[in-house]
Short mmCIF file of C-alpha atoms in Angstrom, two decimals:
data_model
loop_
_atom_site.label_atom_id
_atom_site.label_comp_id
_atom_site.label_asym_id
_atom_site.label_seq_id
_atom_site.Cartn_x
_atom_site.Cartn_y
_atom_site.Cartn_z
CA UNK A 1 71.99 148.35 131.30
CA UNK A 2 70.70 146.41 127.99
CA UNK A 3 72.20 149.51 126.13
CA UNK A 4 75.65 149.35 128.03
CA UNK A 5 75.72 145.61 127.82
CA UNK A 6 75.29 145.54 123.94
CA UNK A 7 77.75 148.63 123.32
CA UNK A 8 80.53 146.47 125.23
CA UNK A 9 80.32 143.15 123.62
CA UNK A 10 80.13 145.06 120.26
CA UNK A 11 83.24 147.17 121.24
CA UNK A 12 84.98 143.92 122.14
CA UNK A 13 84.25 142.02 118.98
CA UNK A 14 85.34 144.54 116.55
CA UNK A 15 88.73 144.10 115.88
CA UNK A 16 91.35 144.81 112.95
CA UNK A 17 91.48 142.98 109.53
CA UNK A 18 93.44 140.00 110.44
CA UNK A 19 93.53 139.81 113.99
CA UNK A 20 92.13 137.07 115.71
CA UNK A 21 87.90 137.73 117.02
CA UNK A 22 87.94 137.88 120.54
CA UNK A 23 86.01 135.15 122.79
CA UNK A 24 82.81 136.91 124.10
CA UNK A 25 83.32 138.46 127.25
CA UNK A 26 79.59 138.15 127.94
CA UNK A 27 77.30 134.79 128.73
CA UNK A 28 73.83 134.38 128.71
CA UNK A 29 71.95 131.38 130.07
CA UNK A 30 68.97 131.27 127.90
CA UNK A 31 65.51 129.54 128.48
CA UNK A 32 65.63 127.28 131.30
CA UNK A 33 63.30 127.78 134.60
CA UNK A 34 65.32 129.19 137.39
CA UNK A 35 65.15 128.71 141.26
CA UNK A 36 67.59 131.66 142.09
CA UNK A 37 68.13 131.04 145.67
CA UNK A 38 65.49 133.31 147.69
CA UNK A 39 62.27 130.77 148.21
CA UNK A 40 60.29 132.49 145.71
CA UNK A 41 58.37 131.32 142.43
CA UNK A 42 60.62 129.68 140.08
CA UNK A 43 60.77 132.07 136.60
CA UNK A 44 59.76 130.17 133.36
CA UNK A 45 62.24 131.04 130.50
CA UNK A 46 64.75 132.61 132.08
CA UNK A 47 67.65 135.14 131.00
CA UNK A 48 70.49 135.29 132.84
CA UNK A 49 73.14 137.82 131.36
CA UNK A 50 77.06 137.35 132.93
CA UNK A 51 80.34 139.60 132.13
CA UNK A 52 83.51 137.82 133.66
CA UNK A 53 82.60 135.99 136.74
CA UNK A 54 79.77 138.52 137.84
CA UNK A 55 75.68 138.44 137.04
CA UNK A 56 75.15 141.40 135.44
CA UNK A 57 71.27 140.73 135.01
CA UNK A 58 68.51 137.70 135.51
CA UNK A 59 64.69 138.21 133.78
CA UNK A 60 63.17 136.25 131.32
CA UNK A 61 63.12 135.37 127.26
CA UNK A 62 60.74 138.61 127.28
CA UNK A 63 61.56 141.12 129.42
CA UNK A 64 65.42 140.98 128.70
CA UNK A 65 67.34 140.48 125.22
CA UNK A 66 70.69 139.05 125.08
CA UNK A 67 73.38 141.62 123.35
CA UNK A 68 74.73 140.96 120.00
CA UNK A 69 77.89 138.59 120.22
CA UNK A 70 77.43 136.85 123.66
CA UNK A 71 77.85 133.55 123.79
CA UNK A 72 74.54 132.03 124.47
CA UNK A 73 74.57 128.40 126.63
CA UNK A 74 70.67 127.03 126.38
CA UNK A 75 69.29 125.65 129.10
CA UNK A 76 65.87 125.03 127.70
CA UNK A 77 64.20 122.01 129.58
CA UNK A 78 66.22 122.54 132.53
CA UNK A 79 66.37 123.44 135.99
CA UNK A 80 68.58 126.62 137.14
CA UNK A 81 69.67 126.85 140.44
CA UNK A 82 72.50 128.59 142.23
CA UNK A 83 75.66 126.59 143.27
CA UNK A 84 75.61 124.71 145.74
CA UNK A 85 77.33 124.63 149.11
CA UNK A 86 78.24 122.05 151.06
CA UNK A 87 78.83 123.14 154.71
CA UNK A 88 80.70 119.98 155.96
CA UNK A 89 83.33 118.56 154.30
CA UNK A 90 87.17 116.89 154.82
CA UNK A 91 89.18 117.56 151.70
CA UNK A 92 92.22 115.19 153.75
CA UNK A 93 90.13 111.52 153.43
CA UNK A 94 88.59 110.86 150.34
CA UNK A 95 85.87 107.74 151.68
CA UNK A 96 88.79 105.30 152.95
CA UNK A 97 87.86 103.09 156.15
CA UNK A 98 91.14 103.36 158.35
CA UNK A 99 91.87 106.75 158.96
CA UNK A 100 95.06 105.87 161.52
CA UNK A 101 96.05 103.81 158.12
CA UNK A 102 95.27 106.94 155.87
CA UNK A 103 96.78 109.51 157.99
CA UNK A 104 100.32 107.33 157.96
CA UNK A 105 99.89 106.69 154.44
CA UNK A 106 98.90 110.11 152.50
CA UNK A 107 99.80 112.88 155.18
CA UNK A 108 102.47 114.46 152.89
CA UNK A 109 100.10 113.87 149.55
CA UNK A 110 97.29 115.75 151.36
CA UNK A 111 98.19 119.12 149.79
CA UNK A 112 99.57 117.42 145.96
CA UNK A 113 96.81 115.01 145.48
CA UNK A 114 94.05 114.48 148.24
CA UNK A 115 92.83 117.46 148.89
CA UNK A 116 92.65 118.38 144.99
CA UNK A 117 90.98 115.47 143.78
CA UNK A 118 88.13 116.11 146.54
CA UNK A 119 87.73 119.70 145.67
CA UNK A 120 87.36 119.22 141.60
CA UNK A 121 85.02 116.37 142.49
CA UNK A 122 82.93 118.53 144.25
CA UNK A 123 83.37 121.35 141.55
CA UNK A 124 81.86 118.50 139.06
CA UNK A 125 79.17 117.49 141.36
CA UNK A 126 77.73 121.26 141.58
CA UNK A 127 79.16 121.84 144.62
CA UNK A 128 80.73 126.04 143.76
CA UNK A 129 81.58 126.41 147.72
CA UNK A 130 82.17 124.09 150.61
CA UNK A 131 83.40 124.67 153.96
CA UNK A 132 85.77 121.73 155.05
CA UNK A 133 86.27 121.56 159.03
CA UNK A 134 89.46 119.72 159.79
CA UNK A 135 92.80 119.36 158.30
CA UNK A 136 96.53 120.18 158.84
CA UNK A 137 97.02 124.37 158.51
CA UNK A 138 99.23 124.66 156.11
CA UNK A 139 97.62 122.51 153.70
CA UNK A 140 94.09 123.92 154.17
CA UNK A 141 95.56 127.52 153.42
CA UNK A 142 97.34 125.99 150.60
CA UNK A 143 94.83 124.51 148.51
CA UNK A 144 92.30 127.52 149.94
CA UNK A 145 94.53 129.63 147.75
CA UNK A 146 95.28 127.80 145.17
CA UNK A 147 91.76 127.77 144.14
CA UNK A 148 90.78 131.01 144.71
CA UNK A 149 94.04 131.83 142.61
CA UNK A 150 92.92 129.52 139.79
CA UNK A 151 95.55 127.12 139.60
CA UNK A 152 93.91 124.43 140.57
CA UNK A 153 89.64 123.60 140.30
CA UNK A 154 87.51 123.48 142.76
CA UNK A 155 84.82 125.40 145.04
CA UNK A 156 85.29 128.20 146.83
CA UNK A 157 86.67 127.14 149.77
CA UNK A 158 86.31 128.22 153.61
CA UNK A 159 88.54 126.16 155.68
CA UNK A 160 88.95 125.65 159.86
CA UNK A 161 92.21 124.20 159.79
CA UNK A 162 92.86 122.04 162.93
CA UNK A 163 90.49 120.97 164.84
CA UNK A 164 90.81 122.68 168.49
CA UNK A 165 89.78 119.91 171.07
CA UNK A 166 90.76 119.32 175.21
CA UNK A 167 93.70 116.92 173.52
CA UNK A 168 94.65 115.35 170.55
CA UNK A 169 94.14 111.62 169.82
CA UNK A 170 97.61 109.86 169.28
CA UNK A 171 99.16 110.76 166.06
CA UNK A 172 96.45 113.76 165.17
CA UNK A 173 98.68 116.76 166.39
CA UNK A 174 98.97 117.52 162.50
CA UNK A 175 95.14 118.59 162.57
CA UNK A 176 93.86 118.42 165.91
CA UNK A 177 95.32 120.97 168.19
CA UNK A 178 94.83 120.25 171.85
CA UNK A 179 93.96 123.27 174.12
CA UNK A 180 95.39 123.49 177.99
CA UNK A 181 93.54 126.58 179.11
CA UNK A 182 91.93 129.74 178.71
CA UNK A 183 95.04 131.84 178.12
CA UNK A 184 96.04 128.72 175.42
CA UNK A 185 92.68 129.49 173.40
CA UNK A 186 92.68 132.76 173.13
CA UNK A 187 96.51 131.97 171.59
CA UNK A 188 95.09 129.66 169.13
CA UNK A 189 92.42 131.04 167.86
CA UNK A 190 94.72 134.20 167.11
CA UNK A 191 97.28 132.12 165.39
CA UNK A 192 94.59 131.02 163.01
CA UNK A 193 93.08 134.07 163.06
CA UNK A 194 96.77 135.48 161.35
CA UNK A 195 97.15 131.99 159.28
CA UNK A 196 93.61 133.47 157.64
CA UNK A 197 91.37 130.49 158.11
CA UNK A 198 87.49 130.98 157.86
CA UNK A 199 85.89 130.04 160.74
CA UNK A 200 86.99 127.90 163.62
CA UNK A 201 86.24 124.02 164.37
CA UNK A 202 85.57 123.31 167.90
CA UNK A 203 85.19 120.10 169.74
CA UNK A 204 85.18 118.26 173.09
CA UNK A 205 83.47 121.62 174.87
CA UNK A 206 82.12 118.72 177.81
CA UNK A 207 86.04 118.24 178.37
CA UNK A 208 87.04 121.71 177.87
CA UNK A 209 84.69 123.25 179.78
CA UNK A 210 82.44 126.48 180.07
CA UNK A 211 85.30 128.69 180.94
CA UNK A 212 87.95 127.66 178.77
CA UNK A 213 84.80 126.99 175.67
CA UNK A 214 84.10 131.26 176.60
CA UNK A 215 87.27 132.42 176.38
CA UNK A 216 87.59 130.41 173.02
CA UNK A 217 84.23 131.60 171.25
CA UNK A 218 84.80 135.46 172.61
CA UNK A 219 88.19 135.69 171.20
CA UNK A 220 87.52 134.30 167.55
CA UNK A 221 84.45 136.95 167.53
CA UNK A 222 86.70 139.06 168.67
CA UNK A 223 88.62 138.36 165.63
CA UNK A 224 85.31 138.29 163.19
CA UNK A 225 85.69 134.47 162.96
CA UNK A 226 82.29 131.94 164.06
CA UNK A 227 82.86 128.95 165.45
CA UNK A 228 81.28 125.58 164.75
CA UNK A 229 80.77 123.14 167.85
CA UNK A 230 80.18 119.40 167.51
CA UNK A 231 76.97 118.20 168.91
CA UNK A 232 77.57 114.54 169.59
CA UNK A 233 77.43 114.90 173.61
CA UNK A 234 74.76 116.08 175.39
CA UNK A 235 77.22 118.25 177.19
CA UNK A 236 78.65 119.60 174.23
CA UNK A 237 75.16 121.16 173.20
CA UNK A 238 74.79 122.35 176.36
CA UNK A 239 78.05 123.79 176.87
CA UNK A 240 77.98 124.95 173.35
CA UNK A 241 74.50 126.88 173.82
CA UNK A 242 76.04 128.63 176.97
CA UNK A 243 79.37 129.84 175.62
CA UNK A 244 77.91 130.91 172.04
CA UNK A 245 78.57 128.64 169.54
CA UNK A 246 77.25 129.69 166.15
CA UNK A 247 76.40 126.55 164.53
CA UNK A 248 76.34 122.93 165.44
CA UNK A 249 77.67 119.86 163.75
CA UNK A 250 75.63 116.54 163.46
CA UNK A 251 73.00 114.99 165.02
CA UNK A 252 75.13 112.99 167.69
CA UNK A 253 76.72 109.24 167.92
CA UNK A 254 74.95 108.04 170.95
CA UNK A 255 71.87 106.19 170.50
CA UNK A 256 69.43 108.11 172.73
CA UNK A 257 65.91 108.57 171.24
CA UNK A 258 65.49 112.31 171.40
CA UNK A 259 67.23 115.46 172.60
CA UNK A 260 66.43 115.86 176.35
CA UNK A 261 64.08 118.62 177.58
CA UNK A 262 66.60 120.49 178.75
CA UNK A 263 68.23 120.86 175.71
CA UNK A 264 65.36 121.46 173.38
CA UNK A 265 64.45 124.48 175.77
CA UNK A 266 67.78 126.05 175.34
CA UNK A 267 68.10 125.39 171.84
CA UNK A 268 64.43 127.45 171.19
CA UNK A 269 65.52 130.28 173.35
CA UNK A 270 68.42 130.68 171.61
CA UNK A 271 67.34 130.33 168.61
CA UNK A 272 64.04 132.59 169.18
CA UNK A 273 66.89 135.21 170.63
CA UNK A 274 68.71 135.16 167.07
CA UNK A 275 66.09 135.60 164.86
CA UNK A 276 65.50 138.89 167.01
CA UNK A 277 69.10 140.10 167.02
CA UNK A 278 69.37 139.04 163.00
CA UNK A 279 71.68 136.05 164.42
CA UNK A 280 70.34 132.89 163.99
CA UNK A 281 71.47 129.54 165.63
CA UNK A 282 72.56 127.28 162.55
CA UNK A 283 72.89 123.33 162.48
CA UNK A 284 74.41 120.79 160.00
CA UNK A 285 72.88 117.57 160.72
CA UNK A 286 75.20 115.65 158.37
CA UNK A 287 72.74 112.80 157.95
CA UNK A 288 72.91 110.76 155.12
CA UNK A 289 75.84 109.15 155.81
CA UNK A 290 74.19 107.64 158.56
CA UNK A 291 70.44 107.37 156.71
CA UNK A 292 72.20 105.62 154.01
CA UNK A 293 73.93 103.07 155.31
CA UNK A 294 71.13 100.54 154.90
CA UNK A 295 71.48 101.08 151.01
CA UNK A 296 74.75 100.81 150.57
CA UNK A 297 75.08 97.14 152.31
CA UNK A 298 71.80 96.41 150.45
CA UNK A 299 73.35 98.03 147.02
CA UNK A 300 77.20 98.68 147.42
CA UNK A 301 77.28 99.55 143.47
CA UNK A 302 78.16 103.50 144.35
CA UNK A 303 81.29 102.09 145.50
CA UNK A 304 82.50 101.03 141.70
CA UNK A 305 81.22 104.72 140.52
CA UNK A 306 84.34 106.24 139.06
CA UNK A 307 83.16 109.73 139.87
CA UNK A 308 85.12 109.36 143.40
CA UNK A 309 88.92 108.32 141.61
CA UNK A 310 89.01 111.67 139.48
CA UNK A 311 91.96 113.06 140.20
CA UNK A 312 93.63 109.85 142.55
CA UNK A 313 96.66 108.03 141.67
CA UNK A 314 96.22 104.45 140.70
CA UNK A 315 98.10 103.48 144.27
CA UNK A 316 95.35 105.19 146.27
CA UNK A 317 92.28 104.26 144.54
CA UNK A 318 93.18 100.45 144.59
CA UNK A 319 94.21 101.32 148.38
CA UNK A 320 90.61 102.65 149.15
CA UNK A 321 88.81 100.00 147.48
CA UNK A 322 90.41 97.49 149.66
CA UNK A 323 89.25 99.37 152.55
CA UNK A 324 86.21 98.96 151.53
CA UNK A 325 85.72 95.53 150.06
CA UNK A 326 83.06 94.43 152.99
CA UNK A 327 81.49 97.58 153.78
CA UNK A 328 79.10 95.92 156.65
CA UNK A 329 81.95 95.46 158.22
CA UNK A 330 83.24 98.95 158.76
CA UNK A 331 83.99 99.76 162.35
CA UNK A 332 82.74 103.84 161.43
CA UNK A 333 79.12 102.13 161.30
CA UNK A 334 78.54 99.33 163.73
CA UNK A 335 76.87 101.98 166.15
CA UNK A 336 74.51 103.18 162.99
CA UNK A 337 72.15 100.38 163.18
CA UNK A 338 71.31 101.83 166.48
CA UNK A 339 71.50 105.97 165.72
CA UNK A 340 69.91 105.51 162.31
CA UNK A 341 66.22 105.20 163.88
CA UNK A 342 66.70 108.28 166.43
CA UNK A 343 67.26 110.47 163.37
CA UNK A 344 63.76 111.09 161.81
CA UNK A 345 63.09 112.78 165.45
CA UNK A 346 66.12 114.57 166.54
CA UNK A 347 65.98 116.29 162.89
CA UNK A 348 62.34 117.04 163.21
CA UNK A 349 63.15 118.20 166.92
CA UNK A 350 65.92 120.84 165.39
CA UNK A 351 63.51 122.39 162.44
CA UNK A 352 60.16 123.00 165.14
CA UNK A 353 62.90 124.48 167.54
CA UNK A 354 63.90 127.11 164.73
CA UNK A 355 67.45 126.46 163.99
CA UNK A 356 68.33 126.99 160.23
CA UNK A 357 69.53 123.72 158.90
CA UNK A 358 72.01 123.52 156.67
CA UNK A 359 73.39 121.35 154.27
CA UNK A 360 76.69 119.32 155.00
CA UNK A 361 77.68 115.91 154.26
CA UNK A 362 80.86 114.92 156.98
CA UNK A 363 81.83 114.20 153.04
CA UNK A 364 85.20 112.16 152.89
CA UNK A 365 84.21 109.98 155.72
CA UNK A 366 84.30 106.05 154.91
CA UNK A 367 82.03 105.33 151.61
CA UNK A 368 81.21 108.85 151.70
CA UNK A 369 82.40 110.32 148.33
CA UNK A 370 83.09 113.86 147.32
CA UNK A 371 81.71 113.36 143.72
CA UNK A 372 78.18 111.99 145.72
CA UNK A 373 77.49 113.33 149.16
CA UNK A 374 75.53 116.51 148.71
CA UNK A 375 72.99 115.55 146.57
CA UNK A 376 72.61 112.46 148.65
CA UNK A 377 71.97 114.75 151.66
CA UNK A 378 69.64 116.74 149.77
CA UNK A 379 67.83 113.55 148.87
CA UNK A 380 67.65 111.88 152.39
CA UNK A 381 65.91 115.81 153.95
CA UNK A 382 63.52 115.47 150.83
CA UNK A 383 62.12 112.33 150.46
CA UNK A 384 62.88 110.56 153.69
CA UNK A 385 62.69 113.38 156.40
CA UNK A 386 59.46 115.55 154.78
CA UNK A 387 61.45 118.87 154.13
CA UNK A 388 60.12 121.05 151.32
CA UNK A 389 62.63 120.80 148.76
CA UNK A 390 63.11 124.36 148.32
CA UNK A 391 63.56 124.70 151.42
CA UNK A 392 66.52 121.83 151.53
CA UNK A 393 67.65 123.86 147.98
CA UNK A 394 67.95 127.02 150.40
CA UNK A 395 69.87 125.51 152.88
CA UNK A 396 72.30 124.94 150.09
CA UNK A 397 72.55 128.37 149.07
CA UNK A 398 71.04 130.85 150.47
CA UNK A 399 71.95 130.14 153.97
CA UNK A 400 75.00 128.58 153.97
CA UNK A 401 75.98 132.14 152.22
CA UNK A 402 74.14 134.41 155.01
CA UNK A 403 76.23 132.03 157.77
CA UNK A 404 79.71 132.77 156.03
CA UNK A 405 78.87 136.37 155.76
CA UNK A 406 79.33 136.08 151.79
CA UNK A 407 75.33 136.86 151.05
CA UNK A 408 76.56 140.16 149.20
CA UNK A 409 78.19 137.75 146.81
CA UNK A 410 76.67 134.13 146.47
CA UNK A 411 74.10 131.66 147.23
CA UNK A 412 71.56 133.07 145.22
CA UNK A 413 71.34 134.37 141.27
CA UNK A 414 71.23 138.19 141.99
CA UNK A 415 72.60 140.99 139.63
CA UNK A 416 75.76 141.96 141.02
CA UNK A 417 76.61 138.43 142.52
CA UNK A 418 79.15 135.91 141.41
CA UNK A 419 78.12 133.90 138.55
CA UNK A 420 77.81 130.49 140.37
CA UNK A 421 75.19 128.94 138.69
CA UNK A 422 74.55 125.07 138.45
CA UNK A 423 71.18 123.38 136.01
CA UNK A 424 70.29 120.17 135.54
CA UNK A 425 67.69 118.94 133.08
CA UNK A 426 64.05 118.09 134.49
CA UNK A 427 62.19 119.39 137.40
CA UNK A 428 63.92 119.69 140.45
CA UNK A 429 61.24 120.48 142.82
CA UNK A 430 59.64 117.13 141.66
CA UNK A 431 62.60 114.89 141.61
CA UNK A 432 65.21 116.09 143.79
CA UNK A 433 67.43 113.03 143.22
CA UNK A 434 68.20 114.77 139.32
CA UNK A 435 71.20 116.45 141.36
CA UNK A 436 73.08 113.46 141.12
CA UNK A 437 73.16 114.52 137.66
CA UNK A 438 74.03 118.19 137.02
CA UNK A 439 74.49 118.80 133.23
CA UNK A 440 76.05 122.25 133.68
CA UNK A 441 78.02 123.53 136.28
CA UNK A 442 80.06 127.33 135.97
CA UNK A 443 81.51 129.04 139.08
CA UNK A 444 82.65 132.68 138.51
CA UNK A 445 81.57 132.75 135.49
CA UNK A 446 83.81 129.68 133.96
CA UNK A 447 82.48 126.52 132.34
CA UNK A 448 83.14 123.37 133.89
CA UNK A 449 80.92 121.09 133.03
CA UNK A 450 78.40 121.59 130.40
CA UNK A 451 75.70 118.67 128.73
CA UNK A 452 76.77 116.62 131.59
CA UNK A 453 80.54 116.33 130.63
CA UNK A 454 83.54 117.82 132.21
CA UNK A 455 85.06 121.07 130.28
CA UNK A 456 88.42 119.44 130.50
CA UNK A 457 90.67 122.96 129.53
CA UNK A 458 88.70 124.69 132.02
CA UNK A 459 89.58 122.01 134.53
CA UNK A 460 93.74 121.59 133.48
CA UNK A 461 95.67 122.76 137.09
CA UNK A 462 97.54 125.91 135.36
#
């Protein structure tokens, strides 16, 4: 492999007298201490070689040289890690307070200038893939592709479309798609099934029902698509559990201490009955919006951050600062006073049961910001709920990967994998807050951000 690797970027850099020398086709990330992905012992001085937007192969300063002529990127004194994931986010709000006000306002800029600006702000933020779960079709598939097609930046995207739901609130039809029976969700879930969205967002299973919620899960794994159930009702976990839902959403809005008995039983048995059929029961708590909002009344200063206007016209940032001039008085959180102290046990009730957590943010949400949710997640299971923080670095790679079936290809650094690889300078594992701060950031292989600053030609929409 050395051999092959150094007989291509030689053959590639010779050229004729005259002609222009072509740009390296090969990248090596030299010297920095990486935490590929897989829970194991971080590797001191680490190689890793990249042609295009694959790893071709990771060791160390001594084990593996880097071939004549590629185009080294030192990442001495830094933490590498793969990309990471964020399994929760809405690329159609971008932190405004009045969503009935928002959805009037921007519906037909979703797919020019929302939706955009939220996915290069995660891009800059480290975020290389994020599943968002709810918006209108069209757009989702829109700016799904235009990504993956490289006119525009961002992560790689995995998108729900609509929400499907017993019925629509008043002026949602655009995203939330109300189902009347059985017979009606098998018909919906195929029509997003042949619009090629990712997965499927489900909600409301209390209202819909156990029969109508069955016919809905078995036709989109019919179709090879999961589904992802809220879990703000007690019925809707329960329903949820019976009808196979493959991963749960949030920790829920009521203000009940715990998760009842009943529950918690179900939840272990199904999860004990994945991890012995290799199919685990997943949950994204989405908690930091809620852990945080303490801080930001105490310390509103992450409002003023300009991270969150990249890629906003001057109408809508001034429009979603005035939304947000008194944030204590934001109607989204006058129930979080009273959720915020059941979440400490409801998340420690989810990781003894055995569900894989996962990282997600409900980013877009009021004074929740693309450019700052996931590390503040990460943060919040770290320091204020007790997780490992590899294990909270997993559960933004590895397993968010293994859920969307994409393991053969990302969430960890892996010869043969995409080359979605994120550092930032200190030590990680010590201080997991340095995420806020990630001085390079390359997704398939491109540069977009490198000593901390944004690889603006990398970034142009083309």
């Amino acid at each position: 492999m050395r051999i092959f690797l150094t007989a291509v970027a030689a053959c590639l850099m010779a050229t004729s007298p005259g002609e222009p020398v072509a740009a390296a086709p090969i990248k090596a990330l030299v010297g920095g201490r990486l935490i590929d992905g897989n829970g194991g012992p971080p590797v001191a001085n680490s190689v890793i070689l990249i042609d295009g937007d694959r790893i071709t192969a990771v060791g160390t300063v001594g084990t593996l040289p880097v071939p004549a002529g590629a185009e080294v990127i030192a990442t001495d004194g830094m933490d590498v890690l793969p990309g990471l994931w964020d399994m929760h986010v809405h690329l159609m709000i971008d932190g405004h307070s009045d969503y009935p006000h928002w959805d009037k306002a921007y519906m037909n800029r979703f797919r020019s200038e929302i939706m955009p600006a939220g996915a290069v702000q995660l891009l800059l933020a480290g975020v290389t893939s994020a599943r968002d779960l709810g918006a209108p079709l069209d757009d989702s598939i829109a700016v799904r592709n235009a990504v993956r097609d490289g006119r525009i930046p961002g992560p790689r995207l995995y998108m729900s479309g609509p929400f499907l739901q017993h019925a629509p609130y008043p002026d949602t039809e655009a995203y939330r798609w109300g189902i009347k029976d059985a017979a009606d969700a098998r018909a919906k879930v195929r029509q997003l099934k042949a619009a090629g969205v990712d997965v499927i967002k489900l909600i409301d299973q209390d209202q819909i029902g156990e029969t109508v919620g069955r016919a809905l899960v078995d036709e989109a794994h019919k179709n090879g698509l999961k589904v992802v159930g809220h879990s703000h009702l007690p019925d809707e976990i329960r329903i949820g559990l019976k009808i196979g839902v493959d991963n749960f959403e949030h920790t829920g809005l009521g203000a009940a201490p715990r998760y009842p008995d009943d529950i918690m039983l179900a939840i272990e048995a199904r999860a004990a009955e994945g991890r012995v059929r290799g199919s685990p029961l997943y949950w994204t708590p989405t908690i930091s919006g809620l852990y945080n909002y303490n801080r930001l009344i105490a310390n509103p200063e992450k409002l003023d951050d300009a991270c969150w206007t990249r890629g906003l016209k001057p109408d809508t940032i001034a429009d979603i600062k005035a939304s947000l001039v008194h944030p204590d008085q934001l109607e989204y959180n006058q129930l979080t006073p009273r959720r915020k102290p059941t979440l400490d046990v409801k998340f420690a009730q989810l990781r003894k049961a055995g569900v894989i957590m996962l990282i997600g943010t409900d980013s877009g949400i009021p004074a929740t910001f693309h450019c700052q949710s996931t590390w503040n997640e990460l943060d919040v299971w770290v320091n204020k709920l007790g997780v490992p923080p590899m294990e909270a670095i997993q559960a933004a790679t590895y397993w968010p990967a293994k859920f969307m079936g994409v393991e053969k290809t990302s969430g960890t650094v892996v010869a043969g994998k995409y080359a979605d690889i994120i550092a930032v300078r200190g030590d990680v594992l010590e201080t997991i807050g340095l995420l806020q701060n990630v001085g390079l950031v390359m997704k398939g292989g491109t540069v977009y951000k490198q000593g901390g600053v944004p690889v603006e030609a990398a970034l142009a929409p083309r």
